[in-house]
Short mmCIF file of C-alpha atoms and ligand atoms in Angstrom, two decimals:
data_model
loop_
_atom_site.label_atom_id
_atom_site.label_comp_id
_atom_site.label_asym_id
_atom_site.label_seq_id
_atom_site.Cartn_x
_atom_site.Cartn_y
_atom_site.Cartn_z
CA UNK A 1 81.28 145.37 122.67
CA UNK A 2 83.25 143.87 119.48
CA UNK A 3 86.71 144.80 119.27
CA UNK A 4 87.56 146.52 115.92
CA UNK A 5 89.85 143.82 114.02
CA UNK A 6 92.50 145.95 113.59
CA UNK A 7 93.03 146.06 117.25
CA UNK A 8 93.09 141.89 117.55
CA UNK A 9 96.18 140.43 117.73
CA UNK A 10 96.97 137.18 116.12
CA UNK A 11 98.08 133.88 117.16
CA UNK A 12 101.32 131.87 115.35
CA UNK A 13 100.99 128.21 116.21
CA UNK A 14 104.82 127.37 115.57
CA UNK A 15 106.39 124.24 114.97
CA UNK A 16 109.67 124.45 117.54
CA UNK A 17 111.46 121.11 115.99
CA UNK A 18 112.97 118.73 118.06
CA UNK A 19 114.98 120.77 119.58
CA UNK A 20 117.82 121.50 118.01
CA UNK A 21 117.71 125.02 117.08
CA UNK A 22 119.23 124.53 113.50
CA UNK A 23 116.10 122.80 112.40
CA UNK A 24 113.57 125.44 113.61
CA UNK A 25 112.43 127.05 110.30
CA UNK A 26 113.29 129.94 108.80
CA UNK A 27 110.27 131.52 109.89
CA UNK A 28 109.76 129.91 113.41
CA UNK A 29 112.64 132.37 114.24
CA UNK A 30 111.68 134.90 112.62
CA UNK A 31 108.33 135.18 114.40
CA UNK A 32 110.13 133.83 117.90
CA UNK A 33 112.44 137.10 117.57
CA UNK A 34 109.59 139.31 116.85
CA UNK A 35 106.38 138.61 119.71
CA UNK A 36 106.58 139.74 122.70
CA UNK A 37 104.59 136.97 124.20
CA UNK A 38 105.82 133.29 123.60
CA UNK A 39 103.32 130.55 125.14
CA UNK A 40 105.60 127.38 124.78
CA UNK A 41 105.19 123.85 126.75
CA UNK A 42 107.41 121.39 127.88
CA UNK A 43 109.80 120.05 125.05
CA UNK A 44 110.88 123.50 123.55
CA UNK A 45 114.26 123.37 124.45
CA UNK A 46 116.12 126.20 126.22
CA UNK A 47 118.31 127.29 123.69
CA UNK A 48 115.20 127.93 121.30
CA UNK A 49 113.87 130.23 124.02
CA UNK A 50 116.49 131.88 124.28
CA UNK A 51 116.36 132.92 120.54
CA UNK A 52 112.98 134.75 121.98
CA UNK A 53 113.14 138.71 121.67
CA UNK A 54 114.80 139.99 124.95
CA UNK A 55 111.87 141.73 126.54
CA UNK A 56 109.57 139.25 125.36
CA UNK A 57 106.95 137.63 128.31
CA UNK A 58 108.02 133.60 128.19
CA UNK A 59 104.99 132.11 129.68
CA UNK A 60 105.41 127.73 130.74
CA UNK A 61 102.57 125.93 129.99
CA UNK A 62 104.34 122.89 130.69
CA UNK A 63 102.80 119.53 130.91
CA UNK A 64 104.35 116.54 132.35
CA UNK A 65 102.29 113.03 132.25
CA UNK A 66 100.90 113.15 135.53
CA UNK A 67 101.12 116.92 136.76
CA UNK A 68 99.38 119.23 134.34
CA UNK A 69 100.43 122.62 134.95
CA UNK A 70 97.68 124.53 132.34
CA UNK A 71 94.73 122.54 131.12
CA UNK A 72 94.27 122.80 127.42
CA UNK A 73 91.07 125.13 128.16
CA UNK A 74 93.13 127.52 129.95
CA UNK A 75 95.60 127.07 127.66
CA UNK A 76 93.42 128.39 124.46
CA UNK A 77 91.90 131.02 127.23
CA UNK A 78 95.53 132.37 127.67
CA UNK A 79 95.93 132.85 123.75
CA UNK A 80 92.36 134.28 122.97
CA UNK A 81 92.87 136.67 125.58
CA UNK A 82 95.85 137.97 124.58
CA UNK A 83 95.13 138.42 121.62
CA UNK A 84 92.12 139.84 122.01
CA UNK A 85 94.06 142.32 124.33
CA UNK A 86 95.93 143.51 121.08
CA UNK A 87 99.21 141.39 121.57
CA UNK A 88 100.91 139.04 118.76
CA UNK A 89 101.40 135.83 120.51
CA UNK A 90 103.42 132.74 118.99
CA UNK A 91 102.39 129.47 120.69
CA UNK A 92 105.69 127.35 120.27
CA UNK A 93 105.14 123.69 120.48
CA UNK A 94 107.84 120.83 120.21
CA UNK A 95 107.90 119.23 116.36
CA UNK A 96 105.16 120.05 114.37
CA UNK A 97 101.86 121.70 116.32
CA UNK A 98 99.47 119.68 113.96
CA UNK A 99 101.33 116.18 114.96
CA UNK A 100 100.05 115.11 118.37
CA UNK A 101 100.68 118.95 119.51
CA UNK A 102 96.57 119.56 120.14
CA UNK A 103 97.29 122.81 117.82
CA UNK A 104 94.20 121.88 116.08
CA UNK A 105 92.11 122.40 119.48
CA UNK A 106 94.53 125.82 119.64
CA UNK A 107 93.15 126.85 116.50
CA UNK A 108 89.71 126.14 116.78
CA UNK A 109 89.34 128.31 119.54
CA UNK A 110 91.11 130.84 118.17
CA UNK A 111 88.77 130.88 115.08
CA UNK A 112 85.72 130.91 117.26
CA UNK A 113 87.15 133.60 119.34
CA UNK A 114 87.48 135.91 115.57
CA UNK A 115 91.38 135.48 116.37
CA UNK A 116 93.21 134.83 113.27
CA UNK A 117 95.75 132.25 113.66
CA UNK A 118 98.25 131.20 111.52
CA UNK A 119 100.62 127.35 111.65
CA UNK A 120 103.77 127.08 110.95
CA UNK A 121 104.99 123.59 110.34
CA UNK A 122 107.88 121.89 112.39
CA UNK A 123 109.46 119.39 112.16
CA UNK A 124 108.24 116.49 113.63
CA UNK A 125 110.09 113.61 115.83
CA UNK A 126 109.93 110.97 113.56
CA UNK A 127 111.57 112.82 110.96
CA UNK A 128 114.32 114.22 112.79
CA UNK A 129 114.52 110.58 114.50
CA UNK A 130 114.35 109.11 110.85
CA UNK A 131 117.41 111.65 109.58
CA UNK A 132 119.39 111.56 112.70
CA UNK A 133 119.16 107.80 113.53
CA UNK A 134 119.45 107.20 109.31
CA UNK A 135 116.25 105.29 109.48
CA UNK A 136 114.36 105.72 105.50
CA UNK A 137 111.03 106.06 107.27
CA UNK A 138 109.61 104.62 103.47
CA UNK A 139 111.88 102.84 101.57
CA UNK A 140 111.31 101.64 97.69
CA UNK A 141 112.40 98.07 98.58
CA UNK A 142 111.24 97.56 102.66
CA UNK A 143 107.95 100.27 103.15
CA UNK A 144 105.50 102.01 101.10
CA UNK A 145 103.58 102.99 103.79
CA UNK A 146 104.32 104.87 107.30
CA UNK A 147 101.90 105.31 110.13
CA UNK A 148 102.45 107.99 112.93
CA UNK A 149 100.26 106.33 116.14
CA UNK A 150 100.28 107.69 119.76
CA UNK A 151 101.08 105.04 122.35
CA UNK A 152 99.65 106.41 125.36
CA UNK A 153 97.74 104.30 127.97
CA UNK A 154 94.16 105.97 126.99
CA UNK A 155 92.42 103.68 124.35
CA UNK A 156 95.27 101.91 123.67
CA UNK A 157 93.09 98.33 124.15
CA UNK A 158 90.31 99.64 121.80
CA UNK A 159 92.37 100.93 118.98
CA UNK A 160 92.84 98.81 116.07
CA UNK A 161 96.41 98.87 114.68
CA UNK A 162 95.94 95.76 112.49
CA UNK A 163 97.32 96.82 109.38
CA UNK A 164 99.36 99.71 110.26
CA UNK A 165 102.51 97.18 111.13
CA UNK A 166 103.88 94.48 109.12
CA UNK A 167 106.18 93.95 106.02
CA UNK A 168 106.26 96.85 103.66
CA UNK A 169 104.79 99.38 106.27
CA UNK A 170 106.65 101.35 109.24
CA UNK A 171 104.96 102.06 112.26
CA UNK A 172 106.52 105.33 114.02
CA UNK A 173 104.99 104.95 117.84
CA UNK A 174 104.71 108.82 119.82
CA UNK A 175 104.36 108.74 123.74
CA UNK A 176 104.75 105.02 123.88
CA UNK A 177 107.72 104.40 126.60
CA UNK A 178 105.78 103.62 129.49
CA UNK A 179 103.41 101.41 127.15
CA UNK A 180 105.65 99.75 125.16
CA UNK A 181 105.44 96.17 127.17
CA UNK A 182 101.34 96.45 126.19
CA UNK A 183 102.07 97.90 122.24
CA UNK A 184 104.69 94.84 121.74
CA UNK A 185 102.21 92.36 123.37
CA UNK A 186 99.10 94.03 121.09
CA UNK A 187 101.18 94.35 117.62
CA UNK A 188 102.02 90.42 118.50
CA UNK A 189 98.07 89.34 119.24
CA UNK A 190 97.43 91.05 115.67
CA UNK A 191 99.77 88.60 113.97
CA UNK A 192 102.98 90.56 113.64
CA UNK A 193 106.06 88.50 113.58
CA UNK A 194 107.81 88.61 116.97
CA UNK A 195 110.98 89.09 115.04
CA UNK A 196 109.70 91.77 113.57
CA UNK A 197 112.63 94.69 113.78
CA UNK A 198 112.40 97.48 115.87
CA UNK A 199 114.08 100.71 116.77
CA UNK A 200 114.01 103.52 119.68
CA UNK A 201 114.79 106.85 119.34
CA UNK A 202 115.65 108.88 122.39
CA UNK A 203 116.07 112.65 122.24
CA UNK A 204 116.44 112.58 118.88
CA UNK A 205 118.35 115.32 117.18
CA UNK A 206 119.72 115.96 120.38
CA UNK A 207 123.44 115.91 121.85
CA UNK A 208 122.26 112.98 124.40
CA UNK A 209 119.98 111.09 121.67
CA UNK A 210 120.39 107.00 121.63
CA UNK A 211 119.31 104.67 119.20
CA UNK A 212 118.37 101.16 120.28
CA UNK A 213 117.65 98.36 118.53
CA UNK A 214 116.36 95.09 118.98
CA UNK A 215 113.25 93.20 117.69
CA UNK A 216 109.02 93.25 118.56
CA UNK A 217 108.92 90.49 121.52
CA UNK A 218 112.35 91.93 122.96
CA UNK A 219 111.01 95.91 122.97
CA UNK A 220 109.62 95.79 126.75
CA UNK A 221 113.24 94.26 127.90
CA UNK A 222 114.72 96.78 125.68
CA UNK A 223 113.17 99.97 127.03
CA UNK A 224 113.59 98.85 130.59
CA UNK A 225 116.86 97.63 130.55
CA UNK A 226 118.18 100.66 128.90
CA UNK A 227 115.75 102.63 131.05
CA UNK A 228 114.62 104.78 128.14
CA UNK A 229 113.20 107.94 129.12
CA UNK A 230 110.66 110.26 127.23
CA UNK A 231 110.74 111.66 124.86
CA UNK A 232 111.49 108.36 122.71
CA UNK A 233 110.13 107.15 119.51
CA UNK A 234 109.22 103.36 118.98
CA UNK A 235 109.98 102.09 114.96
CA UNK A 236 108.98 99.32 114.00
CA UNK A 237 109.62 97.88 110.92
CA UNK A 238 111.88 96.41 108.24
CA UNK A 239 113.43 100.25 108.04
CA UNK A 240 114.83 99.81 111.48
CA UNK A 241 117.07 96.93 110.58
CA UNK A 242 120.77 97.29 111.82
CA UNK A 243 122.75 98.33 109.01
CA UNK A 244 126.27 98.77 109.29
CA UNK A 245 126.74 101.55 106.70
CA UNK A 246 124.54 103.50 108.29
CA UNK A 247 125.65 103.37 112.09
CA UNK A 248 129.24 104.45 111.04
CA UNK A 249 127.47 107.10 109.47
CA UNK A 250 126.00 108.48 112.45
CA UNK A 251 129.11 107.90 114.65
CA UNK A 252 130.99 109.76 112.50
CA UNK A 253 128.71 112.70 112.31
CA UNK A 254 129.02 112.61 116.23
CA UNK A 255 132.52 112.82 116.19
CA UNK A 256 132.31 115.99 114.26
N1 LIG B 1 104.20 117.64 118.21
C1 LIG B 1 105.31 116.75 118.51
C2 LIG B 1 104.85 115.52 119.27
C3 LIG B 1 104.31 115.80 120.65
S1 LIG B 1 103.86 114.34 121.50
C4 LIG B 1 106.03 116.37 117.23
O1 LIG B 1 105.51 116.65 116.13
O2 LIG B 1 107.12 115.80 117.31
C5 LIG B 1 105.33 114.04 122.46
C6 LIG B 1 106.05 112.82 121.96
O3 LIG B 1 106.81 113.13 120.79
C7 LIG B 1 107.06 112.27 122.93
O4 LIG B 1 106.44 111.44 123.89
C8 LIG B 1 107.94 111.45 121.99
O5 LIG B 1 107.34 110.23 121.65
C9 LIG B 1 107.96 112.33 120.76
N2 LIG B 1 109.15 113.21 120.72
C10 LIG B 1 109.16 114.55 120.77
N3 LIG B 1 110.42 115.03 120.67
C11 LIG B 1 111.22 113.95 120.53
C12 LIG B 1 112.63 113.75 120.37
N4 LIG B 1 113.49 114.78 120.32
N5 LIG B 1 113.09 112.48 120.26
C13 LIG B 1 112.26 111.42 120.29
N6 LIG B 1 110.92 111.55 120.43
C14 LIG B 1 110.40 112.77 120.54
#
């Protein structure tokens, strides 16, 4: 029995930011203050949630490295369903959905399903990093090109990142914490310079975020000495140099 389209809810893949609520778009709250079902995982902060319509079901599909709460099946399930039950449903997802958010698995099912689904950009973590740390993630005289990579253990040996680092290119690292020892030893093998500057962003665009710096064959020290925690953001590149214009920059935004 087909369900007359009229009756078939539809799906908002939203972009939640990096968690400050400020940088949610205009329309991310909109929609958030509207549905009265909000599928969000782990990264959407609490104050974004709580910009949710009052009687709105919040449903966790939270997933932590090693404990998944909802695999990604169940996951489009949930959203098919629901819609398919008649109810609007925003899927909130931290930075952009399209950016290492598997929205494009989200919507895919939703299209086979007949569910129509619509993205709404976010912002991503390497451009709030890049604005809140004051890192140019391109830069006319140090990068013309930037390369978003994900850092996590699976693959990582196979994939071929020759070329993505080096002089004149940035290299903006997701989900690469509890690699970084193996990415730093891997970007070396290639031939980058060991000197080679580097940068990490915790909780960016957050109250508690940290910028470190250092350079390529000091990152592993780095990240375990200041026992960085996820979610971080490895830069590397010329960008990431120390400069002392911008630092004051950012301590005196914190002050404010
Ligand atoms: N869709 C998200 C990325 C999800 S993958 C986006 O577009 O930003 C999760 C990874 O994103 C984390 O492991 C971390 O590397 C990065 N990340 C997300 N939020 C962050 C933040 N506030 N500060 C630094 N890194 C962040």
């Amino acid at each position: 029995m087909s369900i007359p389209s009229e009756q078939i809810g539809r799906v908002y893949l939203v972009g939640a930011g990096p968690g400050d609520p400020e940088l949610l778009t205009l329309r991310a709250a909109r929609l958030l203050a509207q549905a009265m079902i909000v599928v969000h995982d782990g990264l959407v902060d609490p104050a974004i949630l709580a910009m949710a319509h009052p009687k709105a079901r919040l449903i966790s599909v939270a997933k932590r490295r090693a404990h998944h709460t909802m695999p990604q099946e169940d996951i489009c399930a949930l959203l098919v369903r629901e819609a398919l039950a008649g109810n609007d449903v925003v899927r909130l997802k931290g930075g952009d959905p399209l950016v290492f958010g598997r929205g494009g698995e989200e919507a895919e099912a939703c299209r086979a399903a007949g569910v129509p689904v619509e993205i709404v950009p976010g912002i991503s973590a390497a451009n709030a990093a890049g604005a809140a740390a004051q890192i140019a993630l391109t830069h006319r005289d140090h990068a013309s090109v930037v390369s978003f990579v994900a850092g996590q253990c699976k693959g990582l040996s196979d994939q071929d990142w020759s070329g993505l680092a080096g002089v004149g290119r940035t290299l903006v690292i997701y989900m690469g914490v509890k690699t970084a020892a193996r990415i730093a030893e891997k970007l070396i093998a290639d031939g980058l310079a060991p000197d080679m500057a580097v940068a990490v962003i915790e909780n960016a665009a957050r109250p508690e975020m940290r910028v470190l710096r250092g350079v390529l064959a000091a990152l592993p020290d780095l990240v375990e000495n200041e026992r960085v925690k996820s979610p971080a953001l490895i830069v590397i590149g010329e960008v990431t140099r120390e400069r002392d214009d911008a630092l004051a920059a950012i301590a005196l935004r914190a002050k404010q």
